[in-house]
């Protein structure tokens, strides 16, 4: 695949050599490295006791990281126009995967979210989120006037997303549903939907969210428990109370890397959903704030990449960048909110940091798309009146579109 794509101009093989956006690249690589260290630390005790190898999860995380970086490199060499042409097929693939996981998926902790492929498990909801962003970006470009001027232009993508939400809720994956709809809503708003239509739809969405919570007792229990986890600290509030103890033990500078007490069978899912709590315990408030600063850096940079692409009239690229940025922001806010007790417990990983193959690889793919968008904008490849294909890149000496 890489050999096939290599002749086409890309950030990996440009005239200036490796031509990547430095702040975004370094910020994501720093989070990847920090995530590998924290997964090794947070999972060592449990892995040693249960699997006989304290580095079991760290080794798998390293493999996932390599796979993710290779996927990122491949994505860097694919023109954004190719993703735009594939929008419908990617949406169909997303639906097919979400149906498939319900038919043949693997059940873990009462949820059917993974498809087993031998030694690895694939989580289709992670892939579906990025495919929906690509489809929706193409729709906003094709139907720009309709989206801005009529109800139908706004409602058509919602009618597409509702069946996908149903499939996600059947797994059930409530967190992925919220993140996906939040990113889609942000893309539609930035695509020009009027405040009246957007406000009414947001109100309906909040009402639907309330009904979903009320109709499922376990969701209602989570909502009421997080307000006072200490009332049932050995039952429904156990996970949150242990996370809060981790934050308290960390104080300003932490207890030292590898010295967490909470990861030693006290805090469930310490290397996945609650890795930030272990980080705060071992690296303290200072380490947690530096990690948050890295998250802010890459999120703001992703939004700026979208803004720059929009100013260059590369509207598809701009909407993709916005959608990916809001996917990251949504997961950051929900995961960290859960860890500190501001939100009910929800099984969402922390991008780039948490243990998990599908999440990590998709984060790297998102990074590759953002770097490609930023490079195409600087290289002036594409604008609102010009669409290029791979054949346009047959020669290294490319004429820029005007």
CSV table of C-alpha atoms in Angstrom, one decimal:
chain,number,residue,atom,x,y,z
A,1,UNK,CA,0.0,0.0,0.0
A,2,UNK,CA,2.7,2.5,1.0
A,3,UNK,CA,4.8,1.6,-2.1
A,4,UNK,CA,1.7,2.2,-4.3
A,5,UNK,CA,0.9,5.6,-2.8
A,6,UNK,CA,4.5,6.8,-2.5
A,7,UNK,CA,4.7,8.5,-6.0
A,8,UNK,CA,1.9,11.0,-5.0
A,9,UNK,CA,2.9,14.1,-3.1
A,10,UNK,CA,2.3,13.8,0.6
A,11,UNK,CA,3.7,15.2,3.9
A,12,UNK,CA,6.0,12.2,4.1
A,13,UNK,CA,7.6,12.5,0.7
A,14,UNK,CA,7.5,16.2,-0.2
A,15,UNK,CA,10.3,18.3,-1.6
A,16,UNK,CA,11.2,19.4,1.9
A,17,UNK,CA,11.2,15.8,3.1
A,18,UNK,CA,9.0,15.1,6.2
A,19,UNK,CA,6.7,18.1,6.2
A,20,UNK,CA,4.3,17.8,9.2
A,21,UNK,CA,2.6,20.3,11.4
A,22,UNK,CA,5.0,20.4,14.4
A,23,UNK,CA,2.8,21.4,17.3
A,24,UNK,CA,0.1,18.8,16.5
A,25,UNK,CA,2.6,16.1,15.8
A,26,UNK,CA,4.7,16.7,18.9
A,27,UNK,CA,1.6,17.1,21.1
A,28,UNK,CA,0.1,13.7,20.0
A,29,UNK,CA,3.5,11.9,20.2
A,30,UNK,CA,3.9,13.2,23.7
A,31,UNK,CA,0.5,11.9,24.7
A,32,UNK,CA,1.3,8.5,23.0
A,33,UNK,CA,4.5,8.2,24.9
A,34,UNK,CA,2.9,9.3,28.2
A,35,UNK,CA,0.1,6.8,27.6
A,36,UNK,CA,2.5,3.9,27.1
A,37,UNK,CA,4.2,4.7,30.3
A,38,UNK,CA,0.9,5.1,32.2
A,39,UNK,CA,-0.5,1.9,30.8
A,40,UNK,CA,2.6,0.0,31.9
A,41,UNK,CA,2.4,1.5,35.4
A,42,UNK,CA,-1.4,1.2,35.8
A,43,UNK,CA,-1.7,-2.4,34.6
A,44,UNK,CA,1.5,-3.9,36.0
A,45,UNK,CA,0.1,-5.3,39.3
A,46,UNK,CA,-3.1,-6.7,37.8
A,47,UNK,CA,-1.3,-8.2,34.8
A,48,UNK,CA,1.4,-9.8,37.0
A,49,UNK,CA,-1.3,-11.4,39.2
A,50,UNK,CA,-3.7,-12.5,36.5
A,51,UNK,CA,-1.5,-13.2,33.5
A,52,UNK,CA,2.0,-13.7,35.0
A,53,UNK,CA,3.5,-10.9,33.0
A,54,UNK,CA,3.5,-7.4,34.5
A,55,UNK,CA,4.3,-5.9,31.0
A,56,UNK,CA,1.5,-7.8,29.2
A,57,UNK,CA,-0.7,-4.7,28.6
A,58,UNK,CA,2.2,-2.4,27.9
A,59,UNK,CA,3.5,-4.8,25.2
A,60,UNK,CA,0.1,-5.0,23.5
A,61,UNK,CA,-0.2,-1.2,23.8
A,62,UNK,CA,3.2,-0.8,22.0
A,63,UNK,CA,2.0,-3.1,19.2
A,64,UNK,CA,-1.2,-1.1,18.8
A,65,UNK,CA,0.9,2.1,18.8
A,66,UNK,CA,3.1,0.8,16.0
A,67,UNK,CA,0.0,-0.3,14.0
A,68,UNK,CA,-1.6,3.1,14.6
A,69,UNK,CA,1.5,5.0,13.4
A,70,UNK,CA,1.7,2.8,10.3
A,71,UNK,CA,-2.0,3.5,9.6
A,72,UNK,CA,-1.3,7.3,10.2
A,73,UNK,CA,1.5,7.1,7.6
A,74,UNK,CA,-0.8,5.5,5.1
A,75,UNK,CA,-3.6,8.0,5.7
A,76,UNK,CA,-1.0,10.9,5.2
A,77,UNK,CA,-0.5,9.7,1.6
A,78,UNK,CA,-4.2,9.6,0.7
A,79,UNK,CA,-5.6,12.9,-0.8
A,80,UNK,CA,-8.6,14.3,0.9
A,81,UNK,CA,-10.5,14.3,-2.4
A,82,UNK,CA,-10.3,10.5,-2.2
A,83,UNK,CA,-12.0,10.4,1.2
A,84,UNK,CA,-14.6,12.8,-0.1
A,85,UNK,CA,-15.5,10.5,-3.0
A,86,UNK,CA,-15.7,7.5,-0.6
A,87,UNK,CA,-18.1,9.1,1.8
A,88,UNK,CA,-21.1,7.0,1.0
A,89,UNK,CA,-19.2,3.8,1.0
A,90,UNK,CA,-17.6,4.6,4.3
A,91,UNK,CA,-21.1,5.3,5.8
A,92,UNK,CA,-22.4,2.0,4.4
A,93,UNK,CA,-19.3,0.2,5.9
A,94,UNK,CA,-20.0,1.9,9.3
A,95,UNK,CA,-23.6,0.5,9.3
A,96,UNK,CA,-22.4,-2.9,8.2
A,97,UNK,CA,-19.9,-3.1,11.0
A,98,UNK,CA,-22.4,-2.0,13.7
A,99,UNK,CA,-24.9,-4.6,12.5
A,100,UNK,CA,-22.1,-7.3,12.4
A,101,UNK,CA,-21.0,-6.6,15.9
A,102,UNK,CA,-24.6,-7.3,17.2
A,103,UNK,CA,-24.6,-10.6,15.3
A,104,UNK,CA,-21.2,-12.0,16.0
A,105,UNK,CA,-19.7,-9.6,18.6
A,106,UNK,CA,-18.0,-10.6,21.8
A,107,UNK,CA,-19.7,-9.7,25.0
A,108,UNK,CA,-17.6,-8.1,27.8
A,109,UNK,CA,-19.1,-6.8,31.0
A,110,UNK,CA,-22.6,-7.0,29.6
A,111,UNK,CA,-21.9,-5.0,26.4
A,112,UNK,CA,-21.4,-6.4,22.9
A,113,UNK,CA,-19.0,-3.9,21.4
A,114,UNK,CA,-16.1,-6.0,20.0
A,115,UNK,CA,-15.5,-8.3,17.1
A,116,UNK,CA,-12.9,-10.9,17.8
A,117,UNK,CA,-10.2,-11.3,15.1
A,118,UNK,CA,-8.0,-13.9,16.8
A,119,UNK,CA,-5.5,-12.1,19.1
A,120,UNK,CA,-7.1,-8.7,18.6
A,121,UNK,CA,-10.6,-7.3,19.2
A,122,UNK,CA,-12.0,-4.6,16.9
A,123,UNK,CA,-14.4,-2.0,18.2
A,124,UNK,CA,-16.6,-1.0,15.3
A,125,UNK,CA,-18.1,2.1,17.1
A,126,UNK,CA,-14.6,3.7,17.0
A,127,UNK,CA,-14.3,3.2,13.3
A,128,UNK,CA,-17.9,4.3,12.7
A,129,UNK,CA,-17.4,7.6,14.4
A,130,UNK,CA,-14.6,8.7,12.0
A,131,UNK,CA,-16.5,7.3,8.9
A,132,UNK,CA,-19.6,9.4,9.9
A,133,UNK,CA,-17.5,12.5,10.2
A,134,UNK,CA,-16.1,12.0,6.7
A,135,UNK,CA,-19.6,11.3,5.2
A,136,UNK,CA,-21.1,14.3,7.0
A,137,UNK,CA,-18.3,16.6,5.8
A,138,UNK,CA,-19.1,15.6,2.2
A,139,UNK,CA,-22.8,16.2,2.8
A,140,UNK,CA,-22.2,19.7,4.1
A,141,UNK,CA,-20.2,20.5,1.0
A,142,UNK,CA,-22.7,19.1,-1.4
A,143,UNK,CA,-25.8,20.5,0.3
A,144,UNK,CA,-24.3,23.7,1.7
A,145,UNK,CA,-27.2,26.0,0.6
A,146,UNK,CA,-29.8,23.5,1.6
A,147,UNK,CA,-28.3,23.0,5.1
A,148,UNK,CA,-28.3,26.8,5.7
A,149,UNK,CA,-31.7,27.6,4.3
A,150,UNK,CA,-34.1,24.8,4.9
A,151,UNK,CA,-35.2,22.3,7.6
A,152,UNK,CA,-34.8,19.3,5.2
A,153,UNK,CA,-31.2,20.1,4.6
A,154,UNK,CA,-30.6,20.0,8.3
A,155,UNK,CA,-32.8,17.0,9.1
A,156,UNK,CA,-31.5,14.7,6.3
A,157,UNK,CA,-28.2,13.8,8.1
A,158,UNK,CA,-30.1,13.5,11.4
A,159,UNK,CA,-32.4,10.8,9.8
A,160,UNK,CA,-29.2,9.0,8.8
A,161,UNK,CA,-27.7,9.3,12.2
A,162,UNK,CA,-30.7,8.1,14.2
A,163,UNK,CA,-30.5,4.4,12.9
A,164,UNK,CA,-26.8,4.5,13.8
A,165,UNK,CA,-27.6,5.7,17.3
A,166,UNK,CA,-30.1,2.8,17.6
A,167,UNK,CA,-27.4,0.3,16.7
A,168,UNK,CA,-25.0,1.9,19.2
A,169,UNK,CA,-27.6,1.8,21.9
A,170,UNK,CA,-28.3,-1.9,21.3
A,171,UNK,CA,-24.7,-2.8,22.1
A,172,UNK,CA,-25.1,-0.7,24.4
A,173,UNK,CA,-22.6,2.1,23.9
A,174,UNK,CA,-24.3,5.2,25.3
A,175,UNK,CA,-21.0,7.2,25.5
A,176,UNK,CA,-20.1,6.7,21.8
A,177,UNK,CA,-23.7,7.8,20.9
A,178,UNK,CA,-23.3,11.0,22.8
A,179,UNK,CA,-19.9,11.8,21.4
A,180,UNK,CA,-20.9,11.0,17.8
A,181,UNK,CA,-24.1,13.2,18.0
A,182,UNK,CA,-22.2,16.0,19.7
A,183,UNK,CA,-19.5,16.1,17.0
A,184,UNK,CA,-22.2,15.9,14.3
A,185,UNK,CA,-24.2,18.8,15.9
A,186,UNK,CA,-21.0,20.9,16.0
A,187,UNK,CA,-20.3,20.2,12.4
A,188,UNK,CA,-23.8,21.1,11.4
A,189,UNK,CA,-23.6,24.3,13.4
A,190,UNK,CA,-20.3,25.3,11.8
A,191,UNK,CA,-21.8,24.3,8.5
A,192,UNK,CA,-24.2,27.2,8.8
A,193,UNK,CA,-27.4,25.8,10.4
A,194,UNK,CA,-29.5,28.7,11.8
A,195,UNK,CA,-29.7,29.2,15.5
A,196,UNK,CA,-33.5,28.6,15.6
A,197,UNK,CA,-33.3,25.2,13.9
A,198,UNK,CA,-30.2,24.3,15.9
A,199,UNK,CA,-31.7,25.4,19.2
A,200,UNK,CA,-34.9,23.5,18.7
A,201,UNK,CA,-33.1,20.4,17.7
A,202,UNK,CA,-30.7,20.7,20.7
A,203,UNK,CA,-33.8,20.9,23.0
A,204,UNK,CA,-35.3,17.7,21.4
A,205,UNK,CA,-31.9,16.0,21.8
A,206,UNK,CA,-31.8,16.8,25.5
A,207,UNK,CA,-35.3,15.5,25.9
A,208,UNK,CA,-34.4,12.3,24.1
A,209,UNK,CA,-31.3,11.9,26.3
A,210,UNK,CA,-33.5,12.3,29.4
A,211,UNK,CA,-35.9,9.6,28.2
A,212,UNK,CA,-33.0,7.2,27.4
A,213,UNK,CA,-31.7,7.7,30.9
A,214,UNK,CA,-35.2,7.3,32.5
A,215,UNK,CA,-36.0,4.1,30.6
A,216,UNK,CA,-32.9,2.3,31.7
A,217,UNK,CA,-32.5,1.8,35.5
A,218,UNK,CA,-28.8,1.2,35.4
A,219,UNK,CA,-28.3,4.6,33.6
A,220,UNK,CA,-30.5,6.3,36.2
A,221,UNK,CA,-28.5,4.6,39.0
A,222,UNK,CA,-25.3,6.0,37.5
A,223,UNK,CA,-26.7,9.4,37.3
A,224,UNK,CA,-27.8,9.5,40.9
A,225,UNK,CA,-24.8,7.7,42.3
A,226,UNK,CA,-22.2,10.1,41.0
A,227,UNK,CA,-23.7,13.0,42.9
A,228,UNK,CA,-22.9,11.3,46.2
A,229,UNK,CA,-20.7,8.2,45.6
A,230,UNK,CA,-19.8,8.0,49.3
A,231,UNK,CA,-23.4,7.1,50.1
A,232,UNK,CA,-22.7,3.7,48.5
A,233,UNK,CA,-18.9,3.6,48.4
A,234,UNK,CA,-18.7,-0.2,48.3
A,235,UNK,CA,-21.5,-0.6,45.8
A,236,UNK,CA,-22.5,1.6,42.9
A,237,UNK,CA,-20.1,4.4,44.0
A,238,UNK,CA,-17.1,2.1,44.4
A,239,UNK,CA,-15.3,3.0,41.1
A,240,UNK,CA,-15.7,6.7,41.6
A,241,UNK,CA,-14.7,6.8,45.2
A,242,UNK,CA,-11.5,4.9,44.5
A,243,UNK,CA,-10.7,7.3,41.7
A,244,UNK,CA,-11.2,10.3,44.0
A,245,UNK,CA,-8.9,8.7,46.6
A,246,UNK,CA,-6.3,8.4,43.8
A,247,UNK,CA,-6.6,12.1,43.1
A,248,UNK,CA,-6.4,12.9,46.8
A,249,UNK,CA,-3.3,10.8,47.3
A,250,UNK,CA,-1.5,12.5,44.4
A,251,UNK,CA,-1.5,16.0,46.0
A,252,UNK,CA,0.7,18.4,44.1
A,253,UNK,CA,3.6,16.3,42.8
A,254,UNK,CA,2.3,12.7,43.2
A,255,UNK,CA,3.6,9.6,44.9
A,256,UNK,CA,6.0,8.8,42.1
A,257,UNK,CA,5.8,6.9,38.9
A,258,UNK,CA,4.9,3.3,39.6
A,259,UNK,CA,4.0,3.9,43.2
A,260,UNK,CA,0.2,4.1,42.9
A,261,UNK,CA,-1.7,2.2,45.6
A,262,UNK,CA,-5.1,2.5,43.9
A,263,UNK,CA,-4.0,0.5,40.8
A,264,UNK,CA,-3.3,-2.5,43.1
A,265,UNK,CA,-6.8,-4.1,42.8
A,266,UNK,CA,-8.6,-1.1,44.3
A,267,UNK,CA,-9.5,0.8,41.2
A,268,UNK,CA,-11.2,-1.3,38.5
A,269,UNK,CA,-10.2,-0.6,34.8
A,270,UNK,CA,-7.2,1.4,36.0
A,271,UNK,CA,-5.4,1.2,32.7
A,272,UNK,CA,-8.5,1.9,30.5
A,273,UNK,CA,-11.3,4.2,31.7
A,274,UNK,CA,-9.5,5.5,34.8
A,275,UNK,CA,-5.9,5.8,33.6
A,276,UNK,CA,-6.1,9.6,34.3
A,277,UNK,CA,-6.8,8.9,38.0
A,278,UNK,CA,-3.7,6.8,38.3
A,279,UNK,CA,-1.7,9.5,36.4
A,280,UNK,CA,-2.9,12.1,38.9
A,281,UNK,CA,-2.0,9.9,41.8
A,282,UNK,CA,1.5,9.1,40.5
A,283,UNK,CA,2.4,12.5,38.9
A,284,UNK,CA,0.2,14.8,41.1
A,285,UNK,CA,-1.7,17.9,40.2
A,286,UNK,CA,1.2,19.2,38.2
A,287,UNK,CA,1.4,16.1,36.0
A,288,UNK,CA,-2.4,16.1,35.5
A,289,UNK,CA,-2.4,19.8,34.5
A,290,UNK,CA,0.5,19.3,32.0
A,291,UNK,CA,-1.5,16.4,30.5
A,292,UNK,CA,-4.6,18.6,30.3
A,293,UNK,CA,-2.4,21.3,28.6
A,294,UNK,CA,-1.4,18.7,25.9
A,295,UNK,CA,-5.0,17.8,25.3
A,296,UNK,CA,-5.9,21.5,25.0
A,297,UNK,CA,-2.9,22.0,22.6
A,298,UNK,CA,-3.9,19.3,20.1
A,299,UNK,CA,-7.6,20.1,20.3
A,300,UNK,CA,-7.1,23.8,19.7
A,301,UNK,CA,-4.6,23.0,16.9
A,302,UNK,CA,-7.1,20.7,15.2
A,303,UNK,CA,-9.7,23.4,15.3
A,304,UNK,CA,-7.3,25.9,13.9
A,305,UNK,CA,-6.4,23.5,11.1
A,306,UNK,CA,-10.1,23.4,10.2
A,307,UNK,CA,-10.3,27.2,10.3
A,308,UNK,CA,-7.3,27.6,8.1
A,309,UNK,CA,-8.7,25.1,5.6
A,310,UNK,CA,-12.0,26.9,5.6
A,311,UNK,CA,-10.2,30.2,4.9
A,312,UNK,CA,-8.5,28.5,2.0
A,313,UNK,CA,-11.9,27.4,0.7
A,314,UNK,CA,-11.1,23.7,1.2
A,315,UNK,CA,-14.5,23.2,2.9
A,316,UNK,CA,-14.6,19.4,3.0
A,317,UNK,CA,-11.2,19.3,4.7
A,318,UNK,CA,-12.4,22.0,7.1
A,319,UNK,CA,-15.5,20.1,8.2
A,320,UNK,CA,-13.5,16.9,8.6
A,321,UNK,CA,-11.0,18.7,10.8
A,322,UNK,CA,-13.8,20.2,12.9
A,323,UNK,CA,-15.5,16.8,13.3
A,324,UNK,CA,-12.3,15.1,14.4
A,325,UNK,CA,-11.5,17.9,16.8
A,326,UNK,CA,-14.9,17.6,18.4
A,327,UNK,CA,-14.6,13.8,18.7
A,328,UNK,CA,-11.4,14.3,20.6
A,329,UNK,CA,-12.8,17.1,22.7
A,330,UNK,CA,-15.9,15.1,23.6
A,331,UNK,CA,-14.0,12.0,24.7
A,332,UNK,CA,-11.5,14.2,26.7
A,333,UNK,CA,-14.3,16.0,28.5
A,334,UNK,CA,-16.3,12.9,29.3
A,335,UNK,CA,-13.4,10.7,30.4
A,336,UNK,CA,-11.8,13.3,32.6
A,337,UNK,CA,-15.2,14.4,33.9
A,338,UNK,CA,-16.0,10.8,34.9
A,339,UNK,CA,-12.6,10.5,36.6
A,340,UNK,CA,-13.0,13.6,38.7
A,341,UNK,CA,-16.7,12.9,39.5
A,342,UNK,CA,-18.2,15.7,37.4
A,343,UNK,CA,-20.0,13.2,35.2
A,344,UNK,CA,-21.7,9.8,35.7
A,345,UNK,CA,-19.4,6.8,35.1
A,346,UNK,CA,-19.2,6.0,31.3
A,347,UNK,CA,-17.0,3.5,29.5
A,348,UNK,CA,-15.1,5.9,27.2
A,349,UNK,CA,-11.4,5.7,26.8
A,350,UNK,CA,-9.1,8.7,27.0
A,351,UNK,CA,-7.7,9.4,23.5
A,352,UNK,CA,-4.0,8.5,23.1
A,353,UNK,CA,-3.6,7.6,26.8
A,354,UNK,CA,-6.0,4.7,27.6
A,355,UNK,CA,-5.3,1.1,26.9
A,356,UNK,CA,-7.2,-0.2,23.8
A,357,UNK,CA,-6.3,-1.1,20.3
A,358,UNK,CA,-9.2,0.3,18.3
A,359,UNK,CA,-9.3,3.6,20.2
A,360,UNK,CA,-5.5,4.1,19.8
A,361,UNK,CA,-5.4,3.2,16.1
A,362,UNK,CA,-8.4,5.4,15.3
A,363,UNK,CA,-6.7,8.3,17.2
A,364,UNK,CA,-3.6,7.9,15.0
A,365,UNK,CA,-5.8,7.7,11.9
A,366,UNK,CA,-7.4,11.0,13.0
A,367,UNK,CA,-4.0,12.5,13.5
A,368,UNK,CA,-3.0,11.4,10.0
A,369,UNK,CA,-6.1,13.1,8.5
A,370,UNK,CA,-5.5,16.3,10.3
A,371,UNK,CA,-1.9,16.4,9.2
A,372,UNK,CA,-2.9,15.7,5.6
A,373,UNK,CA,-5.5,18.6,5.8
A,374,UNK,CA,-2.9,21.0,7.2
A,375,UNK,CA,-0.4,20.0,4.5
A,376,UNK,CA,-2.8,20.3,1.6
A,377,UNK,CA,-3.8,23.7,2.9
A,378,UNK,CA,-0.2,24.9,2.9
A,379,UNK,CA,0.4,23.3,-0.5
A,380,UNK,CA,-2.7,24.9,-1.9
A,381,UNK,CA,-4.0,21.5,-3.1
A,382,UNK,CA,-7.7,22.0,-3.7
A,383,UNK,CA,-10.2,24.8,-3.3
A,384,UNK,CA,-14.0,25.2,-3.6
A,385,UNK,CA,-13.9,25.1,-7.4
A,386,UNK,CA,-11.2,22.4,-8.0
A,387,UNK,CA,-11.3,18.7,-7.3
A,388,UNK,CA,-8.2,16.6,-7.9
A,389,UNK,CA,-7.6,12.9,-8.2
A,390,UNK,CA,-4.6,10.6,-7.8
A,391,UNK,CA,-3.8,10.9,-11.5
A,392,UNK,CA,-3.1,14.6,-11.0
A,393,UNK,CA,-0.2,13.6,-8.8
A,394,UNK,CA,1.6,11.3,-11.3
A,395,UNK,CA,4.5,13.7,-11.5
A,396,UNK,CA,6.4,15.1,-8.5
A,397,UNK,CA,6.4,18.6,-10.2
A,398,UNK,CA,2.7,19.4,-9.4
A,399,UNK,CA,1.1,22.6,-10.7
A,400,UNK,CA,-0.9,24.2,-7.9
A,401,UNK,CA,-4.5,24.9,-8.5
A,402,UNK,CA,-5.5,28.5,-8.7
